[in-house]
PDB file of C-alpha atoms in Angstrom:
ATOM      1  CA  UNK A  15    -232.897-133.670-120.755  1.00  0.00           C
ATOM      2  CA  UNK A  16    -230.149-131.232-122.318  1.00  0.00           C
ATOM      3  CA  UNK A  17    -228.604-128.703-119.746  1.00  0.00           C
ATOM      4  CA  UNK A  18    -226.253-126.012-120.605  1.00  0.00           C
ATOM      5  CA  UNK A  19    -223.207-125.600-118.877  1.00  0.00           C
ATOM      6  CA  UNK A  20    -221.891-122.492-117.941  1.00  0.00           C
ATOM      7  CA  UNK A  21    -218.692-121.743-115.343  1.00  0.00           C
ATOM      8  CA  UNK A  22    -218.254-118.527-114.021  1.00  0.00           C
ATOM      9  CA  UNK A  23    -214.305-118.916-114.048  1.00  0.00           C
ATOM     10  CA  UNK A  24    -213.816-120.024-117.582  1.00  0.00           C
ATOM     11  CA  UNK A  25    -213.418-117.204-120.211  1.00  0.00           C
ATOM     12  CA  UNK A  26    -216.628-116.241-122.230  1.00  0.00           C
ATOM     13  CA  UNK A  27    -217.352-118.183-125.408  1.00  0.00           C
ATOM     14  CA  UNK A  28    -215.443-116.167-128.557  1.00  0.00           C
ATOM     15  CA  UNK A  29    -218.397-117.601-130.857  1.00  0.00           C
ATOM     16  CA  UNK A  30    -222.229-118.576-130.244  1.00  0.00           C
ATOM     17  CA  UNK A  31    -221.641-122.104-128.563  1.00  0.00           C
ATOM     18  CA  UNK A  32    -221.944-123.155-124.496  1.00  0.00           C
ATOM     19  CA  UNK A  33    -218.882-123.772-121.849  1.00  0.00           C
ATOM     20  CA  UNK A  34    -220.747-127.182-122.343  1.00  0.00           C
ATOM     21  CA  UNK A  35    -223.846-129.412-122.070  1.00  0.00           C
ATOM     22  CA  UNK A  36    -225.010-132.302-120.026  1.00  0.00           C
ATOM     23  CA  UNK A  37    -227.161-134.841-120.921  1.00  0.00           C
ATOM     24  CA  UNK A  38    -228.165-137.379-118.019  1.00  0.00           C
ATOM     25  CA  UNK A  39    -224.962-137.847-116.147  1.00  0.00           C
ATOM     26  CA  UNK A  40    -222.607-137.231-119.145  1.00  0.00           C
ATOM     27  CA  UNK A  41    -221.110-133.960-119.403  1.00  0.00           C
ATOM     28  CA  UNK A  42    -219.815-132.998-123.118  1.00  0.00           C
ATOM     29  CA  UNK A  43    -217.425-129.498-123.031  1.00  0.00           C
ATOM     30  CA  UNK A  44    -216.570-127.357-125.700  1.00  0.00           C
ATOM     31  CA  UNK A  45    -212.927-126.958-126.540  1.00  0.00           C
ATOM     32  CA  UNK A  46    -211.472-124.781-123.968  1.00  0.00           C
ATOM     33  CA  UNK A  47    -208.824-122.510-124.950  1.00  0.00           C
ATOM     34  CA  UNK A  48    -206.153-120.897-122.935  1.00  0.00           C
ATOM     35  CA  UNK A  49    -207.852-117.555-122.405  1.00  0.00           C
ATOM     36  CA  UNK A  50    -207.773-116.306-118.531  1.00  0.00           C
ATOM     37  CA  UNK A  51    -211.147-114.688-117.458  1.00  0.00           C
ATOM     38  CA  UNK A  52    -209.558-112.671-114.915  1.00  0.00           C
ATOM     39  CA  UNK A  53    -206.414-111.241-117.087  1.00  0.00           C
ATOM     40  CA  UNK A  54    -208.343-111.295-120.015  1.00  0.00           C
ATOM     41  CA  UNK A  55    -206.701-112.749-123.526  1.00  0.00           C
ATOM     42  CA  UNK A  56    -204.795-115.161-123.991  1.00  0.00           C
ATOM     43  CA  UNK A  57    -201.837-116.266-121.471  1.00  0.00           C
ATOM     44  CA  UNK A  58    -198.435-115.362-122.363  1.00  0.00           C
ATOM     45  CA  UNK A  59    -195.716-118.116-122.747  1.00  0.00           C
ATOM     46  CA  UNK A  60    -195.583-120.860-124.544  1.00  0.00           C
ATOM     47  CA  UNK A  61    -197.237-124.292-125.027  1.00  0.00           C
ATOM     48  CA  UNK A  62    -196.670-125.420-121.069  1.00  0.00           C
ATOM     49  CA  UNK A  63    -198.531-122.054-120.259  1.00  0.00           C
ATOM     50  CA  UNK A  64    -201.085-123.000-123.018  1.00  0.00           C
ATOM     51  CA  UNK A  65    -202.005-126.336-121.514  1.00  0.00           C
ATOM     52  CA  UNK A  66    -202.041-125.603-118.214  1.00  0.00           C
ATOM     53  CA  UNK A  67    -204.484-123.016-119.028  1.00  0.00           C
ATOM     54  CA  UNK A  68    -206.670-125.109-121.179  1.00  0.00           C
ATOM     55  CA  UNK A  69    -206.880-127.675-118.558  1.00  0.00           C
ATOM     56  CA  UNK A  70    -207.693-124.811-115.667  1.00  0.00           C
ATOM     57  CA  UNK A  71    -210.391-124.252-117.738  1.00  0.00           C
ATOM     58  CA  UNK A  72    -211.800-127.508-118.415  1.00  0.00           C
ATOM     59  CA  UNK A  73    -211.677-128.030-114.889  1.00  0.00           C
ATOM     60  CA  UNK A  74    -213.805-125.073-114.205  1.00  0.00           C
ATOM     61  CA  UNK A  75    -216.294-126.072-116.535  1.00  0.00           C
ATOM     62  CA  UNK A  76    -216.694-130.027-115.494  1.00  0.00           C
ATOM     63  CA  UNK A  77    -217.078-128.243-111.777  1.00  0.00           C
ATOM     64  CA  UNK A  78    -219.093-126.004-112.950  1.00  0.00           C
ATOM     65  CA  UNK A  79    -221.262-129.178-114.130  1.00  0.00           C
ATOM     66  CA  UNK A  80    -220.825-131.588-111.567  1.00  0.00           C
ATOM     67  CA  UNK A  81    -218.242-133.493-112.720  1.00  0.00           C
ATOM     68  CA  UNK A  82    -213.940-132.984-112.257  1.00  0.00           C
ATOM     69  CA  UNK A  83    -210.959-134.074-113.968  1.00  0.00           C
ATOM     70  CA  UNK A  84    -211.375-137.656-112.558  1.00  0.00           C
ATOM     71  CA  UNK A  85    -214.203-137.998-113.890  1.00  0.00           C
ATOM     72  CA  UNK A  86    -213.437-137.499-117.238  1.00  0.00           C
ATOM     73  CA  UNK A  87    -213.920-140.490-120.027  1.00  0.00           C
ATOM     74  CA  UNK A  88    -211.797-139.089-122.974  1.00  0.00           C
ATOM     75  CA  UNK A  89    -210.187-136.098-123.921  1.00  0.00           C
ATOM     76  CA  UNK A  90    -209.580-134.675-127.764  1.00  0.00           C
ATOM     77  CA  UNK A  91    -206.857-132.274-128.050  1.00  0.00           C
ATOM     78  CA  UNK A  92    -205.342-130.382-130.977  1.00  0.00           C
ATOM     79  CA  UNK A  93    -202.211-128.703-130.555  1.00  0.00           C
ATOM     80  CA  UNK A  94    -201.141-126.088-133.561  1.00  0.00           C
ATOM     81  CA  UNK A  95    -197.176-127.830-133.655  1.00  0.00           C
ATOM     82  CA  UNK A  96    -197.014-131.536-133.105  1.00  0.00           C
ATOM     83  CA  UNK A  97    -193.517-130.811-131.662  1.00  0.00           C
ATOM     84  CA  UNK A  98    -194.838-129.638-128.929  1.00  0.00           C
ATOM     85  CA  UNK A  99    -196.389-133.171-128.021  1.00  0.00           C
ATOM     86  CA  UNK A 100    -193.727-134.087-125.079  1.00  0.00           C
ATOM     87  CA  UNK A 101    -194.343-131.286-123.633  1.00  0.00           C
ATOM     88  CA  UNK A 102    -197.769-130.617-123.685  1.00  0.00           C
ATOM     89  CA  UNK A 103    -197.923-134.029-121.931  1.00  0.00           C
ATOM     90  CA  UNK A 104    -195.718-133.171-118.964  1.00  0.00           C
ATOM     91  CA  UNK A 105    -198.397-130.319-118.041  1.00  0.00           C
ATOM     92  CA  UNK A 106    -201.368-133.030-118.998  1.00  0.00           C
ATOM     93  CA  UNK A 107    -200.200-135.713-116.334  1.00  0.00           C
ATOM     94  CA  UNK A 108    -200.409-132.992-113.690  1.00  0.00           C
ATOM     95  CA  UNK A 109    -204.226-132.991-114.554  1.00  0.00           C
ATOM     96  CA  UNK A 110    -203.842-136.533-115.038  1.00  0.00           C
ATOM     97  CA  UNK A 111    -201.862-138.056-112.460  1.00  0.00           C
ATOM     98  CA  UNK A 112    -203.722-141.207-111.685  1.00  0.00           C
ATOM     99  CA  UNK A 113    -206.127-143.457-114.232  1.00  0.00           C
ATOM    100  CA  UNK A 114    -205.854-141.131-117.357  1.00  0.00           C
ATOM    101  CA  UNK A 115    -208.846-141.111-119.845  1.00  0.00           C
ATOM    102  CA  UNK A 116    -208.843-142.019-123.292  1.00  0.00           C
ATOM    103  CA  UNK A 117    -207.323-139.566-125.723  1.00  0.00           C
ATOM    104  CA  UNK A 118    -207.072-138.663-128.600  1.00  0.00           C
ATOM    105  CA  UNK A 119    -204.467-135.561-129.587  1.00  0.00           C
ATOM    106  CA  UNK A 120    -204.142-134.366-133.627  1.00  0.00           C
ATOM    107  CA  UNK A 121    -202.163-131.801-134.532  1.00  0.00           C
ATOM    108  CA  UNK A 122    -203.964-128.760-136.350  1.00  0.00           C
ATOM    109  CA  UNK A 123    -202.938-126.058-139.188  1.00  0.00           C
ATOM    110  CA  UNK A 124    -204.830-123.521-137.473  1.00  0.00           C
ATOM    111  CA  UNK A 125    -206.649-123.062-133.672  1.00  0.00           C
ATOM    112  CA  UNK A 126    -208.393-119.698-133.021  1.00  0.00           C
ATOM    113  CA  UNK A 127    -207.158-116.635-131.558  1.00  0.00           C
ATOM    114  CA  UNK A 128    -203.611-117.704-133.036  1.00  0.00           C
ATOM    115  CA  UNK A 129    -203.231-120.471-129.795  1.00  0.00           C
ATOM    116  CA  UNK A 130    -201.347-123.377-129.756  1.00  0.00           C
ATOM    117  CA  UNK A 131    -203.837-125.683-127.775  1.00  0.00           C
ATOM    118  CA  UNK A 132    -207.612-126.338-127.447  1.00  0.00           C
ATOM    119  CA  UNK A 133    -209.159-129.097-125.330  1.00  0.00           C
ATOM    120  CA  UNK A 134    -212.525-130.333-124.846  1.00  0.00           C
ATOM    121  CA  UNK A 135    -213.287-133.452-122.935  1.00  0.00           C
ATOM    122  CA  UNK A 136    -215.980-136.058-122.394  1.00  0.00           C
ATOM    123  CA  UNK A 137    -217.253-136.570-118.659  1.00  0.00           C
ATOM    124  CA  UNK A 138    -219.306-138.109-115.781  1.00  0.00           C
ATOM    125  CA  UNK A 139    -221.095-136.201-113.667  1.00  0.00           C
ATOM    126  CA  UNK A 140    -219.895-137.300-109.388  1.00  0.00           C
TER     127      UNK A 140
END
């Protein structure tokens, strides 16, 4: 049976879609942007500030589900500037530091709100 996801420390949906759904023990997340709940907006910096905000926010959602970033299967990410690649994957292995999951990263023309990252991810539930 379908169950919706919802985390109290990821930032509202900006559209009419869930944090996320589970189904069994797979958890399947929207794309998490790198909006702060508690500041409101999006964060200020660049794409380092981005990503780690993104991945905050998965977090909160796979916890908010069952699940964590170690149990996540796969990851999709878009990123709005492919040059930003290396260094959206220095912030990614500190989410990742230890069996990474598969992944699959495309680079965009445009990602809402004007941001330069989104990332939704495929999971396990502990």
């Amino acid at each position: 049976m379908k169950t919706i996801i919802t985390s109290e420390k990821a930032p509202e949906a900006i559209g009419p879609y869930s944090h996320g759904n589970a189904y069994g023990d797979f958890i399947f997340t929207s794309g998490q942007l790198p909006v702060c709940r508690e500041k409101g907006g999006v964060v200020e910096g660049g794409i380092s500030e981005q990503s780690r905000q993104s991945l905050l926010n998965l977090q909160y959602v796979l916890q908010a589900a069952g699940g964590d970033m170690d149990t996540v299967l796969k990851t999709t990410c878009y990123l709005s500037d492919i040059s930003d690649f290396a260094a959206f994957n220095e912030v990614y292995k500190e989410f990742f530091e230890k069996d990474c999951p598969a992944r699959s990263c495309f680079a965009v023309k445009d990602l809402p709100l004007g941001v330069k990252i989104e990332i939704e991810a495929i999971a396990c539930r502990k």
